[in-house]
Amino acid sequence: MKTILQKITNDASQSFACRVYQTPQFETNWHKHVEYELILILKGHGTAMIGDYVCDYSVNDLFFLAGNLPHWFRKNHPKMTGAALVVHFTNDCWGEGLLQMAEMKAIQSLLQKNNGIQLEKNLKKEVMESMQLMHHKKGFEKLMLLLQCLQKIGLSKQYKILTEDFTDTSNVVNPVIEKVIDFSFKHYQEKVTLKQVAAIANMSIPNFCRFFKKNIKKTYFDFLRDLRISHACKLLTSGNQPILDICYESGYKSWAHFSKQFTEVKQQTPSQYRKTYLL
């Protein structure tokens, strides 16, 4: 089982990495690295875990992740091709002093936050275009494109904060966490009990609950709820399937329970969510 700490390597000619990862290199389980990350999804769709946040991802989604923020982009189907254009950089890759300049205030502020965000609207379009150019440039031009991306994000409000001030101080994840998460991805549409997942972890139920919350920063049932609601959102916005059918397909046995949890997470009912998306 892999450790949670991933090492990003650069060649000697550049201070940061900008490359395309495609299946099988795209498949990296729950992991983190000291580098900040800009990730543009090029192929595939599935479920993303970013810190304590769960959401669907698809082609052209664009995320900015702080360093040491655990994450996992898991394809919906193992045989699906997944690919992403990814920029990895450290906050000192340009040497000492640059970020202390008055002109770098927006970038400095951005990098001080331990957040995971999803870019939207014109900001996403502009950063996406810059990343695609960055992939083909070298040297000074490549560095300037990275700084321009960070400046645009730092000055903009056109993004959604997915996870805020997420702190993970461990260097290695207990392999059990990855095993529990993988089980949950495969079985969230079914009835899942604490007894089941505690048995997978080889722990008592109280010990498992403490262990999971320490690692994922939320209770196991809150995590399971987020997986189910994320799946429901995908179904609500990808067709005209009856909402009651979506309720059952997302792992709920009761419409009242589904409606209550959906409204708590999304601050609107399932029908309102569908209408908002279709406007």
PDB file of C-alpha atoms in Angstrom:
ATOM      1  CA  MET A   1       0.000   0.000   0.000  1.00  0.00           C
ATOM      2  CA  LYS A   2       1.379   3.393  -0.984  1.00  0.00           C
ATOM      3  CA  THR A   3       2.336   6.047   1.513  1.00  0.00           C
ATOM      4  CA  ILE A   4       0.374   9.259   1.482  1.00  0.00           C
ATOM      5  CA  LEU A   5       3.466  11.331   0.727  1.00  0.00           C
ATOM      6  CA  GLN A   6       4.165  11.628  -2.999  1.00  0.00           C
ATOM      7  CA  LYS A   7       7.472  12.856  -4.416  1.00  0.00           C
ATOM      8  CA  ILE A   8       7.248  15.157  -7.450  1.00  0.00           C
ATOM      9  CA  THR A   9      10.396  15.245  -9.566  1.00  0.00           C
ATOM     10  CA  ASN A  10      11.616  17.966 -11.949  1.00  0.00           C
ATOM     11  CA  ASP A  11      14.437  17.903 -14.429  1.00  0.00           C
ATOM     12  CA  ALA A  12      17.374  20.253 -13.893  1.00  0.00           C
ATOM     13  CA  SER A  13      16.237  22.712 -16.560  1.00  0.00           C
ATOM     14  CA  GLN A  14      13.086  23.866 -14.752  1.00  0.00           C
ATOM     15  CA  SER A  15      12.050  24.934 -11.278  1.00  0.00           C
ATOM     16  CA  PHE A  16       8.535  23.478 -11.460  1.00  0.00           C
ATOM     17  CA  ALA A  17       6.701  20.697 -13.280  1.00  0.00           C
ATOM     18  CA  CYS A  18       4.000  21.049 -15.944  1.00  0.00           C
ATOM     19  CA  ARG A  19       3.068  17.752 -17.557  1.00  0.00           C
ATOM     20  CA  VAL A  20       0.184  15.576 -18.705  1.00  0.00           C
ATOM     21  CA  TYR A  21      -0.584  12.493 -16.653  1.00  0.00           C
ATOM     22  CA  GLN A  22      -2.652   9.869 -18.462  1.00  0.00           C
ATOM     23  CA  THR A  23      -3.778   6.379 -17.482  1.00  0.00           C
ATOM     24  CA  PRO A  24      -2.112   4.588 -15.741  1.00  0.00           C
ATOM     25  CA  GLN A  25      -0.048   7.501 -14.310  1.00  0.00           C
ATOM     26  CA  PHE A  26      -3.309   9.405 -13.697  1.00  0.00           C
ATOM     27  CA  GLU A  27      -4.372   6.814 -11.117  1.00  0.00           C
ATOM     28  CA  THR A  28      -2.947   7.958  -7.797  1.00  0.00           C
ATOM     29  CA  ASN A  29      -4.831   7.002  -4.659  1.00  0.00           C
ATOM     30  CA  TRP A  30      -5.342   9.166  -1.543  1.00  0.00           C
ATOM     31  CA  HIS A  31      -2.080  11.110  -1.418  1.00  0.00           C
ATOM     32  CA  LYS A  32      -0.454  14.461  -0.761  1.00  0.00           C
ATOM     33  CA  HIS A  33       2.764  16.313  -1.619  1.00  0.00           C
ATOM     34  CA  VAL A  34       4.452  19.501  -0.487  1.00  0.00           C
ATOM     35  CA  GLU A  35       3.932  21.084  -3.911  1.00  0.00           C
ATOM     36  CA  TYR A  36       0.951  23.272  -4.770  1.00  0.00           C
ATOM     37  CA  GLU A  37      -1.083  21.852  -7.638  1.00  0.00           C
ATOM     38  CA  LEU A  38      -3.093  23.197 -10.558  1.00  0.00           C
ATOM     39  CA  ILE A  39      -4.974  20.320 -12.181  1.00  0.00           C
ATOM     40  CA  LEU A  40      -7.014  20.549 -15.379  1.00  0.00           C
ATOM     41  CA  ILE A  41      -9.029  17.429 -16.208  1.00  0.00           C
ATOM     42  CA  LEU A  42      -8.515  16.427 -19.853  1.00  0.00           C
ATOM     43  CA  LYS A  43     -10.165  12.994 -20.001  1.00  0.00           C
ATOM     44  CA  GLY A  44     -12.458  10.953 -17.807  1.00  0.00           C
ATOM     45  CA  HIS A  45     -14.887  11.687 -15.020  1.00  0.00           C
ATOM     46  CA  GLY A  46     -15.433  10.437 -11.504  1.00  0.00           C
ATOM     47  CA  THR A  47     -15.341  11.440  -7.859  1.00  0.00           C
ATOM     48  CA  ALA A  48     -12.781  13.761  -6.288  1.00  0.00           C
ATOM     49  CA  MET A  49     -11.812  13.789  -2.632  1.00  0.00           C
ATOM     50  CA  ILE A  50     -10.009  17.008  -1.720  1.00  0.00           C
ATOM     51  CA  GLY A  51      -9.277  17.325   1.969  1.00  0.00           C
ATOM     52  CA  ASP A  52     -12.643  16.795   3.633  1.00  0.00           C
ATOM     53  CA  TYR A  53     -14.652  17.633   0.489  1.00  0.00           C
ATOM     54  CA  VAL A  54     -16.233  15.182  -1.954  1.00  0.00           C
ATOM     55  CA  CYS A  55     -17.441  16.179  -5.431  1.00  0.00           C
ATOM     56  CA  ASP A  56     -17.761  14.906  -8.971  1.00  0.00           C
ATOM     57  CA  TYR A  57     -15.206  15.922 -11.577  1.00  0.00           C
ATOM     58  CA  SER A  58     -15.362  15.875 -15.374  1.00  0.00           C
ATOM     59  CA  VAL A  59     -13.515  17.156 -18.437  1.00  0.00           C
ATOM     60  CA  ASN A  60     -12.438  20.845 -18.230  1.00  0.00           C
ATOM     61  CA  ASP A  61     -12.823  21.046 -14.459  1.00  0.00           C
ATOM     62  CA  LEU A  62      -9.927  23.016 -12.977  1.00  0.00           C
ATOM     63  CA  PHE A  63      -8.731  22.885  -9.363  1.00  0.00           C
ATOM     64  CA  PHE A  64      -6.041  24.650  -7.323  1.00  0.00           C
ATOM     65  CA  LEU A  65      -4.780  22.726  -4.298  1.00  0.00           C
ATOM     66  CA  ALA A  66      -2.527  23.929  -1.501  1.00  0.00           C
ATOM     67  CA  GLY A  67       0.617  22.001  -0.641  1.00  0.00           C
ATOM     68  CA  ASN A  68       0.170  19.015   1.692  1.00  0.00           C
ATOM     69  CA  LEU A  69      -3.569  18.876   0.975  1.00  0.00           C
ATOM     70  CA  PRO A  70      -4.556  15.190   0.585  1.00  0.00           C
ATOM     71  CA  HIS A  71      -6.586  14.390  -2.535  1.00  0.00           C
ATOM     72  CA  TRP A  72      -7.746  11.608  -4.826  1.00  0.00           C
ATOM     73  CA  PHE A  73      -9.324  11.822  -8.297  1.00  0.00           C
ATOM     74  CA  ARG A  74     -11.001   8.446  -8.742  1.00  0.00           C
ATOM     75  CA  LYS A  75     -12.408   7.433 -12.136  1.00  0.00           C
ATOM     76  CA  ASN A  76     -15.957   6.132 -12.291  1.00  0.00           C
ATOM     77  CA  HIS A  77     -14.873   3.033 -14.205  1.00  0.00           C
ATOM     78  CA  PRO A  78     -11.499   1.251 -13.939  1.00  0.00           C
ATOM     79  CA  LYS A  79     -11.248   0.826 -17.734  1.00  0.00           C
ATOM     80  CA  MET A  80     -11.918   4.517 -18.407  1.00  0.00           C
ATOM     81  CA  THR A  81      -9.006   6.631 -19.642  1.00  0.00           C
ATOM     82  CA  GLY A  82      -8.134   9.390 -17.208  1.00  0.00           C
ATOM     83  CA  ALA A  83      -5.874  12.317 -18.046  1.00  0.00           C
ATOM     84  CA  ALA A  84      -5.010  15.697 -16.575  1.00  0.00           C
ATOM     85  CA  LEU A  85      -2.666  18.592 -17.243  1.00  0.00           C
ATOM     86  CA  VAL A  86      -0.970  19.187 -13.897  1.00  0.00           C
ATOM     87  CA  VAL A  87       1.305  21.966 -12.647  1.00  0.00           C
ATOM     88  CA  HIS A  88       3.305  21.261  -9.480  1.00  0.00           C
ATOM     89  CA  PHE A  89       5.382  23.947  -7.762  1.00  0.00           C
ATOM     90  CA  THR A  90       6.699  24.850  -4.323  1.00  0.00           C
ATOM     91  CA  ASN A  91       6.333  28.301  -2.773  1.00  0.00           C
ATOM     92  CA  ASP A  92      10.076  28.880  -3.077  1.00  0.00           C
ATOM     93  CA  CYS A  93      10.670  27.483  -6.566  1.00  0.00           C
ATOM     94  CA  TRP A  94      11.525  30.989  -7.844  1.00  0.00           C
ATOM     95  CA  GLY A  95      14.115  31.575  -5.128  1.00  0.00           C
ATOM     96  CA  GLU A  96      14.143  33.792  -2.052  1.00  0.00           C
ATOM     97  CA  GLY A  97      12.652  37.269  -1.972  1.00  0.00           C
ATOM     98  CA  LEU A  98      10.376  37.318  -5.015  1.00  0.00           C
ATOM     99  CA  LEU A  99       7.137  36.810  -3.117  1.00  0.00           C
ATOM    100  CA  GLN A 100       8.133  39.505  -0.623  1.00  0.00           C
ATOM    101  CA  MET A 101       7.898  42.182  -3.311  1.00  0.00           C
ATOM    102  CA  ALA A 102       4.906  44.520  -3.051  1.00  0.00           C
ATOM    103  CA  GLU A 103       3.767  43.506  -6.533  1.00  0.00           C
ATOM    104  CA  MET A 104       3.389  39.897  -5.398  1.00  0.00           C
ATOM    105  CA  LYS A 105       0.884  40.570  -2.613  1.00  0.00           C
ATOM    106  CA  ALA A 106      -2.021  38.730  -4.321  1.00  0.00           C
ATOM    107  CA  ILE A 107       0.099  35.633  -4.996  1.00  0.00           C
ATOM    108  CA  GLN A 108       1.581  35.697  -1.508  1.00  0.00           C
ATOM    109  CA  SER A 109      -1.896  35.827   0.008  1.00  0.00           C
ATOM    110  CA  LEU A 110      -3.096  32.948  -2.187  1.00  0.00           C
ATOM    111  CA  LEU A 111      -0.208  30.696  -1.199  1.00  0.00           C
ATOM    112  CA  GLN A 112      -0.635  31.387   2.506  1.00  0.00           C
ATOM    113  CA  LYS A 113      -4.073  29.718   2.485  1.00  0.00           C
ATOM    114  CA  ASN A 114      -4.304  25.988   3.036  1.00  0.00           C
ATOM    115  CA  ASN A 115      -7.349  25.635   0.761  1.00  0.00           C
ATOM    116  CA  GLY A 116      -8.616  23.561  -2.114  1.00  0.00           C
ATOM    117  CA  ILE A 117     -10.615  25.553  -4.672  1.00  0.00           C
ATOM    118  CA  GLN A 118     -12.406  24.959  -7.973  1.00  0.00           C
ATOM    119  CA  LEU A 119     -12.068  27.685 -10.597  1.00  0.00           C
ATOM    120  CA  GLU A 120     -15.190  28.952 -12.364  1.00  0.00           C
ATOM    121  CA  LYS A 121     -16.405  31.214 -15.187  1.00  0.00           C
ATOM    122  CA  ASN A 122     -13.890  33.516 -16.918  1.00  0.00           C
ATOM    123  CA  LEU A 123     -11.178  32.719 -14.368  1.00  0.00           C
ATOM    124  CA  LYS A 124     -11.299  29.042 -15.326  1.00  0.00           C
ATOM    125  CA  LYS A 125     -11.185  29.880 -19.027  1.00  0.00           C
ATOM    126  CA  GLU A 126      -8.210  32.238 -18.676  1.00  0.00           C
ATOM    127  CA  VAL A 127      -6.174  29.934 -16.416  1.00  0.00           C
ATOM    128  CA  MET A 128      -6.963  26.952 -18.624  1.00  0.00           C
ATOM    129  CA  GLU A 129      -5.611  28.783 -21.679  1.00  0.00           C
ATOM    130  CA  SER A 130      -2.467  29.820 -19.793  1.00  0.00           C
ATOM    131  CA  MET A 131      -1.854  26.265 -18.583  1.00  0.00           C
ATOM    132  CA  GLN A 132      -2.161  24.894 -22.109  1.00  0.00           C
ATOM    133  CA  LEU A 133       0.380  27.459 -23.306  1.00  0.00           C
ATOM    134  CA  MET A 134       2.619  26.705 -20.315  1.00  0.00           C
ATOM    135  CA  HIS A 135       2.765  23.058 -21.295  1.00  0.00           C
ATOM    136  CA  HIS A 136       4.478  23.950 -24.578  1.00  0.00           C
ATOM    137  CA  LYS A 137       6.717  26.809 -23.399  1.00  0.00           C
ATOM    138  CA  LYS A 138      10.139  26.718 -21.792  1.00  0.00           C
ATOM    139  CA  GLY A 139      12.279  28.891 -19.570  1.00  0.00           C
ATOM    140  CA  PHE A 140      11.258  32.454 -18.724  1.00  0.00           C
ATOM    141  CA  GLU A 141       7.990  32.356 -20.703  1.00  0.00           C
ATOM    142  CA  LYS A 142       6.880  29.253 -18.829  1.00  0.00           C
ATOM    143  CA  LEU A 143       7.611  30.832 -15.433  1.00  0.00           C
ATOM    144  CA  MET A 144       5.773  34.026 -16.359  1.00  0.00           C
ATOM    145  CA  LEU A 145       2.693  32.035 -17.374  1.00  0.00           C
ATOM    146  CA  LEU A 146       2.666  30.340 -13.959  1.00  0.00           C
ATOM    147  CA  LEU A 147       2.932  33.687 -12.158  1.00  0.00           C
ATOM    148  CA  GLN A 148       0.150  35.095 -14.345  1.00  0.00           C
ATOM    149  CA  CYS A 149      -2.101  32.149 -13.419  1.00  0.00           C
ATOM    150  CA  LEU A 150      -1.466  32.659  -9.720  1.00  0.00           C
ATOM    151  CA  GLN A 151      -1.987  36.419 -10.005  1.00  0.00           C
ATOM    152  CA  LYS A 152      -5.346  35.910 -11.723  1.00  0.00           C
ATOM    153  CA  ILE A 153      -6.493  33.447  -9.075  1.00  0.00           C
ATOM    154  CA  GLY A 154      -5.240  35.661  -6.251  1.00  0.00           C
ATOM    155  CA  LEU A 155      -7.176  38.685  -7.535  1.00  0.00           C
ATOM    156  CA  SER A 156     -10.360  36.846  -8.518  1.00  0.00           C
ATOM    157  CA  LYS A 157     -13.470  35.731  -6.668  1.00  0.00           C
ATOM    158  CA  GLN A 158     -14.596  33.411  -9.459  1.00  0.00           C
ATOM    159  CA  TYR A 159     -13.899  30.200  -7.623  1.00  0.00           C
ATOM    160  CA  LYS A 160     -15.541  27.901  -5.128  1.00  0.00           C
ATOM    161  CA  ILE A 161     -13.756  27.034  -1.890  1.00  0.00           C
ATOM    162  CA  LEU A 162     -14.057  23.269  -1.494  1.00  0.00           C
ATOM    163  CA  THR A 163     -12.023  22.771   1.662  1.00  0.00           C
ATOM    164  CA  GLU A 164     -10.651  25.523   3.874  1.00  0.00           C
ATOM    165  CA  ASP A 165      -7.646  25.472   6.213  1.00  0.00           C
ATOM    166  CA  PHE A 166      -7.412  21.678   6.022  1.00  0.00           C
ATOM    167  CA  THR A 167      -4.482  20.547   8.171  1.00  0.00           C
ATOM    168  CA  ASP A 168      -2.844  17.146   7.885  1.00  0.00           C
ATOM    169  CA  THR A 169       0.398  16.878   9.840  1.00  0.00           C
ATOM    170  CA  SER A 170       1.079  13.165   9.264  1.00  0.00           C
ATOM    171  CA  ASN A 171       3.815  12.082   6.863  1.00  0.00           C
ATOM    172  CA  VAL A 172       2.352   8.660   6.152  1.00  0.00           C
ATOM    173  CA  VAL A 173      -1.236   7.483   6.034  1.00  0.00           C
ATOM    174  CA  ASN A 174      -2.278   4.326   7.825  1.00  0.00           C
ATOM    175  CA  PRO A 175      -2.937   1.880   4.947  1.00  0.00           C
ATOM    176  CA  VAL A 176      -6.323   1.153   6.483  1.00  0.00           C
ATOM    177  CA  ILE A 177      -7.653   4.601   5.507  1.00  0.00           C
ATOM    178  CA  GLU A 178      -7.070   3.924   1.822  1.00  0.00           C
ATOM    179  CA  LYS A 179      -8.738   0.518   2.198  1.00  0.00           C
ATOM    180  CA  VAL A 180     -11.804   2.045   3.886  1.00  0.00           C
ATOM    181  CA  ILE A 181     -12.098   4.816   1.293  1.00  0.00           C
ATOM    182  CA  ASP A 182     -11.813   2.326  -1.560  1.00  0.00           C
ATOM    183  CA  PHE A 183     -14.538   0.141   0.009  1.00  0.00           C
ATOM    184  CA  SER A 184     -16.760   3.202   0.409  1.00  0.00           C
ATOM    185  CA  PHE A 185     -16.358   4.249  -3.229  1.00  0.00           C
ATOM    186  CA  LYS A 186     -17.419   0.762  -4.312  1.00  0.00           C
ATOM    187  CA  HIS A 187     -20.355   0.311  -1.917  1.00  0.00           C
ATOM    188  CA  TYR A 188     -21.840   3.749  -1.100  1.00  0.00           C
ATOM    189  CA  GLN A 189     -24.954   2.919  -3.157  1.00  0.00           C
ATOM    190  CA  GLU A 190     -25.646   0.019  -0.800  1.00  0.00           C
ATOM    191  CA  LYS A 191     -26.432  -0.146   2.892  1.00  0.00           C
ATOM    192  CA  VAL A 192     -23.168   0.362   4.801  1.00  0.00           C
ATOM    193  CA  THR A 193     -22.833  -0.024   8.562  1.00  0.00           C
ATOM    194  CA  LEU A 194     -20.169   1.051  11.028  1.00  0.00           C
ATOM    195  CA  LYS A 195     -19.783  -2.597  11.949  1.00  0.00           C
ATOM    196  CA  GLN A 196     -18.744  -3.365   8.347  1.00  0.00           C
ATOM    197  CA  VAL A 197     -16.162  -0.620   7.997  1.00  0.00           C
ATOM    198  CA  ALA A 198     -14.817  -1.115  11.526  1.00  0.00           C
ATOM    199  CA  ALA A 199     -14.253  -4.772  10.635  1.00  0.00           C
ATOM    200  CA  ILE A 200     -12.333  -3.721   7.498  1.00  0.00           C
ATOM    201  CA  ALA A 201     -10.168  -1.530   9.721  1.00  0.00           C
ATOM    202  CA  ASN A 202      -9.871  -4.361  12.273  1.00  0.00           C
ATOM    203  CA  MET A 203     -10.965  -1.957  15.001  1.00  0.00           C
ATOM    204  CA  SER A 204     -13.805  -1.586  17.457  1.00  0.00           C
ATOM    205  CA  ILE A 205     -16.526   0.809  16.307  1.00  0.00           C
ATOM    206  CA  PRO A 206     -15.532   3.602  18.767  1.00  0.00           C
ATOM    207  CA  ASN A 207     -11.852   3.305  17.823  1.00  0.00           C
ATOM    208  CA  PHE A 208     -12.688   3.330  14.129  1.00  0.00           C
ATOM    209  CA  CYS A 209     -14.846   6.446  14.474  1.00  0.00           C
ATOM    210  CA  ARG A 210     -12.026   8.326  16.196  1.00  0.00           C
ATOM    211  CA  PHE A 211      -9.455   7.025  13.695  1.00  0.00           C
ATOM    212  CA  PHE A 212     -11.508   8.033  10.643  1.00  0.00           C
ATOM    213  CA  LYS A 213     -12.333  11.509  11.910  1.00  0.00           C
ATOM    214  CA  LYS A 214      -8.686  12.153  12.764  1.00  0.00           C
ATOM    215  CA  ASN A 215      -7.621  11.308   9.203  1.00  0.00           C
ATOM    216  CA  ILE A 216     -10.514  12.682   7.110  1.00  0.00           C
ATOM    217  CA  LYS A 217     -11.666  15.482   9.470  1.00  0.00           C
ATOM    218  CA  LYS A 218     -15.301  14.343   9.395  1.00  0.00           C
ATOM    219  CA  THR A 219     -17.339  11.409  10.641  1.00  0.00           C
ATOM    220  CA  TYR A 220     -17.613   8.309   8.498  1.00  0.00           C
ATOM    221  CA  PHE A 221     -21.341   8.796   7.929  1.00  0.00           C
ATOM    222  CA  ASP A 222     -20.796  12.419   6.885  1.00  0.00           C
ATOM    223  CA  PHE A 223     -18.233  11.146   4.368  1.00  0.00           C
ATOM    224  CA  LEU A 224     -20.671   8.481   3.119  1.00  0.00           C
ATOM    225  CA  ARG A 225     -23.400  11.139   2.832  1.00  0.00           C
ATOM    226  CA  ASP A 226     -21.120  13.318   0.718  1.00  0.00           C
ATOM    227  CA  LEU A 227     -20.378  10.440  -1.661  1.00  0.00           C
ATOM    228  CA  ARG A 228     -24.090   9.775  -2.092  1.00  0.00           C
ATOM    229  CA  ILE A 229     -25.073  13.415  -2.551  1.00  0.00           C
ATOM    230  CA  SER A 230     -22.253  13.918  -5.064  1.00  0.00           C
ATOM    231  CA  HIS A 231     -23.594  10.980  -7.074  1.00  0.00           C
ATOM    232  CA  ALA A 232     -27.137  12.379  -6.855  1.00  0.00           C
ATOM    233  CA  CYS A 233     -25.941  15.766  -8.145  1.00  0.00           C
ATOM    234  CA  LYS A 234     -24.362  14.096 -11.164  1.00  0.00           C
ATOM    235  CA  LEU A 235     -27.608  12.282 -11.958  1.00  0.00           C
ATOM    236  CA  LEU A 236     -29.739  15.402 -11.425  1.00  0.00           C
ATOM    237  CA  THR A 237     -27.711  17.406 -13.932  1.00  0.00           C
ATOM    238  CA  SER A 238     -27.072  14.750 -16.579  1.00  0.00           C
ATOM    239  CA  GLY A 239     -30.604  13.856 -17.621  1.00  0.00           C
ATOM    240  CA  ASN A 240     -34.282  13.857 -16.716  1.00  0.00           C
ATOM    241  CA  GLN A 241     -34.331  10.746 -14.537  1.00  0.00           C
ATOM    242  CA  PRO A 242     -37.104  10.994 -11.901  1.00  0.00           C
ATOM    243  CA  ILE A 243     -35.760  12.376  -8.642  1.00  0.00           C
ATOM    244  CA  LEU A 244     -37.235   9.507  -6.624  1.00  0.00           C
ATOM    245  CA  ASP A 245     -35.254   7.038  -8.752  1.00  0.00           C
ATOM    246  CA  ILE A 246     -32.121   9.133  -8.140  1.00  0.00           C
ATOM    247  CA  CYS A 247     -32.799   8.941  -4.416  1.00  0.00           C
ATOM    248  CA  TYR A 248     -32.739   5.138  -4.470  1.00  0.00           C
ATOM    249  CA  GLU A 249     -29.842   4.898  -6.937  1.00  0.00           C
ATOM    250  CA  SER A 250     -27.739   7.116  -4.653  1.00  0.00           C
ATOM    251  CA  GLY A 251     -27.986   4.676  -1.772  1.00  0.00           C
ATOM    252  CA  TYR A 252     -31.007   6.039   0.108  1.00  0.00           C
ATOM    253  CA  LYS A 253     -33.965   3.921   1.172  1.00  0.00           C
ATOM    254  CA  SER A 254     -36.118   6.869   2.277  1.00  0.00           C
ATOM    255  CA  TRP A 255     -37.133   9.925   0.250  1.00  0.00           C
ATOM    256  CA  ALA A 256     -37.428  12.005   3.442  1.00  0.00           C
ATOM    257  CA  HIS A 257     -33.884  11.115   4.511  1.00  0.00           C
ATOM    258  CA  PHE A 258     -32.497  11.833   1.049  1.00  0.00           C
ATOM    259  CA  SER A 259     -34.288  15.167   0.751  1.00  0.00           C
ATOM    260  CA  LYS A 260     -33.182  16.252   4.234  1.00  0.00           C
ATOM    261  CA  GLN A 261     -29.519  15.350   3.681  1.00  0.00           C
ATOM    262  CA  PHE A 262     -29.426  16.837   0.171  1.00  0.00           C
ATOM    263  CA  THR A 263     -30.845  20.130   1.444  1.00  0.00           C
ATOM    264  CA  GLU A 264     -28.353  20.216   4.344  1.00  0.00           C
ATOM    265  CA  VAL A 265     -25.404  19.748   1.983  1.00  0.00           C
ATOM    266  CA  LYS A 266     -26.510  21.845  -1.000  1.00  0.00           C
ATOM    267  CA  GLN A 267     -28.719  24.422   0.766  1.00  0.00           C
ATOM    268  CA  GLN A 268     -31.532  23.678  -1.704  1.00  0.00           C
ATOM    269  CA  THR A 269     -33.846  20.789  -2.477  1.00  0.00           C
ATOM    270  CA  PRO A 270     -33.021  18.268  -5.222  1.00  0.00           C
ATOM    271  CA  SER A 271     -35.624  19.782  -7.563  1.00  0.00           C
ATOM    272  CA  GLN A 272     -34.316  23.314  -6.924  1.00  0.00           C
ATOM    273  CA  TYR A 273     -30.758  22.105  -7.590  1.00  0.00           C
ATOM    274  CA  ARG A 274     -31.821  20.608 -10.926  1.00  0.00           C
ATOM    275  CA  LYS A 275     -33.685  23.777 -11.941  1.00  0.00           C
ATOM    276  CA  THR A 276     -30.726  25.990 -10.976  1.00  0.00           C
ATOM    277  CA  TYR A 277     -28.341  23.896 -13.068  1.00  0.00           C
ATOM    278  CA  LEU A 278     -30.656  23.927 -16.100  1.00  0.00           C
ATOM    279  CA  LEU A 279     -31.201  27.717 -16.071  1.00  0.00           C
TER     280      LEU A 279
END
